[in-house]
Amino acid sequence: MIQDRKQKTYQVMEKEAGLAGKNVLEIGCGNGRLTAMYAASAATVIGIEPGVSSIRQAATNVPNVSFLCGTGLELPFNDNVFDIALFSLSLHHHPDYQRALDEAVRVVQKDGLVLVLEPTVQSQIQRLCKVFEDEDSRLCGVRDVLPQCGLEIVSESLFDTYWEFDDFDDVKRYAFSYYNHPPDTSKEQELALFLGSRKHQAPLLLSDTLCLTTLRAQAS
């Protein structure tokens, strides 16, 4: 049986950084998809996300967490507030990676942790999504900036999670809905070409290779 992908991600984060009992800021929390996994064990959690609809859904999904609309480039918090700042598959969406990292460092306590969870370009899910949106340059940009961002890299963990779809039609429904894309025969053909023989599998499994980088905000 394939392990739930959010549960696997939570286990890796807990192993590498220990979210339990910590004050956590999740930057790019989306609809609370990952927040729900660790919220009960953390001391306090605040999620921040620019999309109003996502914030409303997150508040419904994880009612005991505070969610705010905002961006990682201008965090509405005082200095040295959190133990951990977590970029939840979100750093590559910021137009200035270094500024977002600097803001995360500002709001964590001295010697606190900044976690950067990102997809990898070789991920099957990422290759699927590339049919609709090519994020390769942004993902590579994040990988390039991390060793030079002025933070200590404590650990880097590469791991696979898995998405399970009923069949090819289920893949199409997910992809077109996620990108809010109208029916498009050429896109369907691109999806089929990417999947190859896997198109005929039911259920259809695709790996999502993620990387968790744990960085330390060094005390000055």
mmCIF file of C-alpha atoms in Angstrom:
data_model
loop_
_atom_site.group_PDB
_atom_site.id
_atom_site.type_symbol
_atom_site.label_atom_id
_atom_site.label_comp_id
_atom_site.label_asym_id
_atom_site.label_seq_id
_atom_site.Cartn_x
_atom_site.Cartn_y
_atom_site.Cartn_z
ATOM 1 C CA MET A 1 0.000 0.000 0.000
ATOM 2 C CA ILE A 2 1.352 3.436 -0.964
ATOM 3 C CA GLN A 3 1.948 5.687 2.044
ATOM 4 C CA ASP A 4 -0.014 8.934 2.133
ATOM 5 C CA ARG A 5 2.228 11.594 0.584
ATOM 6 C CA LYS A 6 1.433 14.268 3.186
ATOM 7 C CA GLN A 7 2.146 11.818 6.002
ATOM 8 C CA LYS A 8 5.492 10.904 4.421
ATOM 9 C CA THR A 9 6.404 14.580 4.053
ATOM 10 C CA TYR A 10 5.480 15.259 7.671
ATOM 11 C CA GLN A 11 7.605 12.346 8.859
ATOM 12 C CA VAL A 12 10.643 13.668 6.985
ATOM 13 C CA MET A 13 10.137 17.174 8.389
ATOM 14 C CA GLU A 14 9.728 15.838 11.911
ATOM 15 C CA LYS A 15 12.864 13.733 11.587
ATOM 16 C CA GLU A 16 15.008 16.539 10.178
ATOM 17 C CA ALA A 17 13.717 19.506 12.175
ATOM 18 C CA GLY A 18 11.388 18.386 14.963
ATOM 19 C CA LEU A 19 8.229 20.485 14.585
ATOM 20 C CA ALA A 20 6.643 19.089 17.762
ATOM 21 C CA GLY A 21 6.493 21.662 20.536
ATOM 22 C CA LYS A 22 7.796 24.463 18.296
ATOM 23 C CA ASN A 23 6.390 27.815 17.234
ATOM 24 C CA VAL A 24 6.057 27.438 13.466
ATOM 25 C CA LEU A 25 5.397 29.888 10.642
ATOM 26 C CA GLU A 26 4.342 28.195 7.410
ATOM 27 C CA ILE A 27 4.974 30.413 4.390
ATOM 28 C CA GLY A 28 2.796 29.452 1.438
ATOM 29 C CA CYS A 29 0.436 27.226 3.413
ATOM 30 C CA GLY A 30 -2.104 26.945 0.588
ATOM 31 C CA ASN A 31 -5.309 25.331 1.797
ATOM 32 C CA GLY A 32 -3.641 23.860 4.885
ATOM 33 C CA ARG A 33 -2.812 20.593 3.115
ATOM 34 C CA LEU A 34 0.387 20.092 5.104
ATOM 35 C CA THR A 35 -0.438 22.273 8.100
ATOM 36 C CA ALA A 36 -3.021 19.779 9.298
ATOM 37 C CA MET A 37 -0.356 17.080 9.658
ATOM 38 C CA TYR A 38 1.732 18.851 12.299
ATOM 39 C CA ALA A 39 -0.571 21.480 13.818
ATOM 40 C CA ALA A 40 -1.650 19.300 16.741
ATOM 41 C CA SER A 41 1.902 18.577 17.871
ATOM 42 C CA ALA A 42 3.392 22.057 17.382
ATOM 43 C CA ALA A 43 3.145 24.630 20.173
ATOM 44 C CA THR A 44 1.726 27.311 17.878
ATOM 45 C CA VAL A 45 1.275 27.544 14.109
ATOM 46 C CA ILE A 46 0.586 30.501 11.858
ATOM 47 C CA GLY A 47 0.075 30.010 8.133
ATOM 48 C CA ILE A 48 0.493 32.758 5.574
ATOM 49 C CA GLU A 49 -0.701 32.659 1.969
ATOM 50 C CA PRO A 50 -1.485 35.413 -0.584
ATOM 51 C CA GLY A 51 -4.705 33.859 -1.916
ATOM 52 C CA VAL A 52 -7.864 34.782 -0.005
ATOM 53 C CA SER A 53 -9.789 31.708 -1.155
ATOM 54 C CA SER A 54 -6.953 29.409 -0.077
ATOM 55 C CA ILE A 55 -6.788 31.057 3.339
ATOM 56 C CA ARG A 56 -10.520 30.603 3.838
ATOM 57 C CA GLN A 57 -10.267 26.944 2.900
ATOM 58 C CA ALA A 58 -7.257 26.475 5.206
ATOM 59 C CA ALA A 59 -9.177 28.000 8.107
ATOM 60 C CA THR A 60 -11.960 25.492 7.477
ATOM 61 C CA ASN A 61 -9.587 22.541 7.120
ATOM 62 C CA VAL A 62 -7.462 23.389 10.185
ATOM 63 C CA PRO A 63 -9.691 25.415 12.537
ATOM 64 C CA ASN A 64 -7.219 25.680 15.434
ATOM 65 C CA VAL A 65 -4.544 27.493 13.399
ATOM 66 C CA SER A 66 -4.263 31.200 12.601
ATOM 67 C CA PHE A 67 -4.105 31.919 8.864
ATOM 68 C CA LEU A 68 -3.237 35.288 7.370
ATOM 69 C CA CYS A 69 -3.159 36.727 3.865
ATOM 70 C CA GLY A 70 0.313 37.889 2.987
ATOM 71 C CA THR A 71 3.549 37.258 1.167
ATOM 72 C CA GLY A 72 6.882 35.888 2.263
ATOM 73 C CA LEU A 73 8.558 39.042 0.975
ATOM 74 C CA GLU A 74 6.976 41.201 3.692
ATOM 75 C CA LEU A 75 6.107 39.098 6.708
ATOM 76 C CA PRO A 76 3.803 40.943 9.150
ATOM 77 C CA PHE A 77 5.659 39.823 12.268
ATOM 78 C CA ASN A 78 8.223 41.184 14.684
ATOM 79 C CA ASP A 79 11.794 39.910 14.748
ATOM 80 C CA ASN A 80 12.740 36.649 16.508
ATOM 81 C CA VAL A 81 9.190 35.318 16.975
ATOM 82 C CA PHE A 82 9.267 31.739 15.650
ATOM 83 C CA ASP A 83 11.387 28.648 16.205
ATOM 84 C CA ILE A 84 10.879 27.465 12.611
ATOM 85 C CA ALA A 85 9.906 29.114 9.336
ATOM 86 C CA LEU A 86 8.727 26.612 6.721
ATOM 87 C CA PHE A 87 8.463 27.331 3.006
ATOM 88 C CA SER A 88 5.820 24.788 2.035
ATOM 89 C CA LEU A 89 6.501 24.132 -1.687
ATOM 90 C CA SER A 90 6.450 27.908 -2.025
ATOM 91 C CA LEU A 91 9.901 29.510 -2.196
ATOM 92 C CA HIS A 92 10.077 29.105 -5.981
ATOM 93 C CA HIS A 93 6.877 31.160 -6.301
ATOM 94 C CA HIS A 94 8.548 34.225 -4.763
ATOM 95 C CA PRO A 95 10.021 36.707 -7.250
ATOM 96 C CA ASP A 96 13.038 37.294 -4.966
ATOM 97 C CA TYR A 97 14.272 34.113 -3.242
ATOM 98 C CA GLN A 98 16.977 35.847 -1.210
ATOM 99 C CA ARG A 99 14.624 38.481 0.128
ATOM 100 C CA ALA A 100 12.110 35.816 1.151
ATOM 101 C CA LEU A 101 14.856 33.881 2.941
ATOM 102 C CA ASP A 102 16.067 37.048 4.665
ATOM 103 C CA GLU A 103 12.531 37.728 5.881
ATOM 104 C CA ALA A 104 12.260 34.169 7.201
ATOM 105 C CA VAL A 105 15.548 34.613 9.074
ATOM 106 C CA ARG A 106 14.332 37.900 10.536
ATOM 107 C CA VAL A 107 11.245 36.383 12.120
ATOM 108 C CA VAL A 108 12.871 33.225 13.536
ATOM 109 C CA GLN A 109 14.788 33.267 16.781
ATOM 110 C CA LYS A 110 18.548 33.428 16.732
ATOM 111 C CA ASP A 111 19.838 29.978 15.817
ATOM 112 C CA GLY A 112 16.328 29.045 14.613
ATOM 113 C CA LEU A 113 15.583 26.926 11.553
ATOM 114 C CA VAL A 114 14.362 27.740 8.058
ATOM 115 C CA LEU A 115 12.933 24.750 6.172
ATOM 116 C CA VAL A 116 12.668 24.837 2.392
ATOM 117 C CA LEU A 117 10.469 22.092 0.950
ATOM 118 C CA GLU A 118 10.517 22.082 -2.845
ATOM 119 C CA PRO A 119 9.630 19.798 -5.762
ATOM 120 C CA THR A 120 12.491 18.592 -7.931
ATOM 121 C CA VAL A 121 12.653 18.942 -11.696
ATOM 122 C CA GLN A 122 12.961 15.171 -12.109
ATOM 123 C CA SER A 123 9.703 14.483 -10.246
ATOM 124 C CA GLN A 124 7.125 12.679 -12.402
ATOM 125 C CA ILE A 125 4.421 14.967 -11.033
ATOM 126 C CA GLN A 126 6.531 17.991 -11.881
ATOM 127 C CA ARG A 127 7.036 16.675 -15.417
ATOM 128 C CA LEU A 128 3.272 16.190 -15.666
ATOM 129 C CA CYS A 129 2.638 19.748 -14.515
ATOM 130 C CA LYS A 130 5.192 21.025 -17.022
ATOM 131 C CA VAL A 131 2.605 20.333 -19.733
ATOM 132 C CA PHE A 132 0.707 23.325 -18.311
ATOM 133 C CA GLU A 133 3.402 25.385 -16.557
ATOM 134 C CA ASP A 134 7.182 25.110 -16.826
ATOM 135 C CA GLU A 135 8.673 25.816 -13.390
ATOM 136 C CA ASP A 136 12.117 24.343 -14.085
ATOM 137 C CA SER A 137 13.973 27.659 -14.133
ATOM 138 C CA ARG A 138 12.422 28.745 -10.829
ATOM 139 C CA LEU A 139 13.129 25.417 -9.140
ATOM 140 C CA CYS A 140 16.733 25.495 -10.349
ATOM 141 C CA GLY A 141 16.986 29.104 -9.164
ATOM 142 C CA VAL A 142 16.062 28.054 -5.645
ATOM 143 C CA ARG A 143 18.615 25.226 -5.714
ATOM 144 C CA ASP A 144 21.274 27.723 -6.817
ATOM 145 C CA VAL A 145 20.534 30.336 -4.169
ATOM 146 C CA LEU A 146 20.400 28.066 -1.101
ATOM 147 C CA PRO A 147 24.168 27.384 -0.845
ATOM 148 C CA GLN A 148 24.834 31.125 -1.203
ATOM 149 C CA CYS A 149 22.051 32.571 0.957
ATOM 150 C CA GLY A 150 24.189 33.077 4.061
ATOM 151 C CA LEU A 151 22.544 30.309 6.085
ATOM 152 C CA GLU A 152 24.106 27.117 7.358
ATOM 153 C CA ILE A 153 22.779 24.067 5.523
ATOM 154 C CA VAL A 154 22.107 21.579 8.308
ATOM 155 C CA SER A 155 20.715 18.791 6.146
ATOM 156 C CA GLU A 156 19.215 18.019 2.770
ATOM 157 C CA SER A 157 16.766 15.163 2.394
ATOM 158 C CA LEU A 158 15.580 13.880 -0.989
ATOM 159 C CA PHE A 159 12.562 11.569 -0.835
ATOM 160 C CA ASP A 160 9.762 10.160 -2.967
ATOM 161 C CA THR A 161 6.065 10.438 -2.333
ATOM 162 C CA TYR A 162 3.392 9.005 -4.616
ATOM 163 C CA TRP A 163 0.204 10.268 -6.179
ATOM 164 C CA GLU A 164 -2.432 7.683 -7.028
ATOM 165 C CA PHE A 165 -4.959 8.347 -9.790
ATOM 166 C CA ASP A 166 -7.831 6.059 -10.772
ATOM 167 C CA ASP A 167 -6.833 6.123 -14.438
ATOM 168 C CA PHE A 168 -5.797 8.460 -17.255
ATOM 169 C CA ASP A 169 -9.144 10.261 -17.155
ATOM 170 C CA ASP A 170 -8.550 11.013 -13.478
ATOM 171 C CA VAL A 171 -5.137 12.481 -14.323
ATOM 172 C CA LYS A 172 -6.726 14.716 -16.944
ATOM 173 C CA ARG A 173 -9.443 15.864 -14.553
ATOM 174 C CA TYR A 174 -6.884 16.760 -11.912
ATOM 175 C CA ALA A 175 -4.499 18.590 -14.241
ATOM 176 C CA PHE A 176 -7.108 20.630 -16.105
ATOM 177 C CA SER A 177 -8.901 21.519 -12.882
ATOM 178 C CA TYR A 178 -5.725 22.481 -10.998
ATOM 179 C CA TYR A 179 -4.607 24.840 -13.748
ATOM 180 C CA ASN A 180 -8.160 26.000 -14.474
ATOM 181 C CA HIS A 181 -7.480 25.175 -18.114
ATOM 182 C CA PRO A 182 -10.296 24.810 -20.660
ATOM 183 C CA PRO A 183 -10.612 21.577 -22.683
ATOM 184 C CA ASP A 184 -7.624 21.263 -24.974
ATOM 185 C CA THR A 185 -6.931 18.266 -27.190
ATOM 186 C CA SER A 186 -3.284 19.182 -27.666
ATOM 187 C CA LYS A 187 -2.716 19.236 -23.897
ATOM 188 C CA GLU A 188 -4.395 15.843 -23.562
ATOM 189 C CA GLN A 189 -2.046 14.498 -26.230
ATOM 190 C CA GLU A 190 0.961 15.932 -24.382
ATOM 191 C CA LEU A 191 -0.199 14.246 -21.175
ATOM 192 C CA ALA A 192 -0.622 10.938 -23.008
ATOM 193 C CA LEU A 193 2.818 11.280 -24.599
ATOM 194 C CA PHE A 194 4.425 11.961 -21.235
ATOM 195 C CA LEU A 195 2.737 8.968 -19.595
ATOM 196 C CA GLY A 196 3.461 6.562 -22.446
ATOM 197 C CA SER A 197 2.459 3.016 -21.522
ATOM 198 C CA ARG A 198 1.459 4.172 -18.030
ATOM 199 C CA LYS A 199 -1.581 5.803 -19.624
ATOM 200 C CA HIS A 200 -3.278 2.414 -19.610
ATOM 201 C CA GLN A 201 -2.577 1.631 -15.940
ATOM 202 C CA ALA A 202 -5.386 1.625 -13.402
ATOM 203 C CA PRO A 203 -4.685 2.733 -10.789
ATOM 204 C CA LEU A 204 -1.997 5.031 -12.144
ATOM 205 C CA LEU A 205 0.886 5.898 -9.798
ATOM 206 C CA LEU A 206 3.236 8.843 -10.276
ATOM 207 C CA SER A 207 6.165 9.684 -8.039
ATOM 208 C CA ASP A 208 6.671 13.146 -6.602
ATOM 209 C CA THR A 209 10.321 13.601 -5.667
ATOM 210 C CA LEU A 210 10.707 16.312 -3.041
ATOM 211 C CA CYS A 211 13.693 17.905 -1.350
ATOM 212 C CA LEU A 212 13.680 19.252 2.194
ATOM 213 C CA THR A 213 16.574 21.586 2.981
ATOM 214 C CA THR A 214 17.059 22.475 6.631
ATOM 215 C CA LEU A 215 18.951 25.730 7.182
ATOM 216 C CA ARG A 216 20.039 27.382 10.400
ATOM 217 C CA ALA A 217 19.740 31.083 11.018
ATOM 218 C CA GLN A 218 23.113 31.499 12.693
ATOM 219 C CA ALA A 219 23.235 33.601 15.836
ATOM 220 C CA SER A 220 25.111 36.848 15.365
#
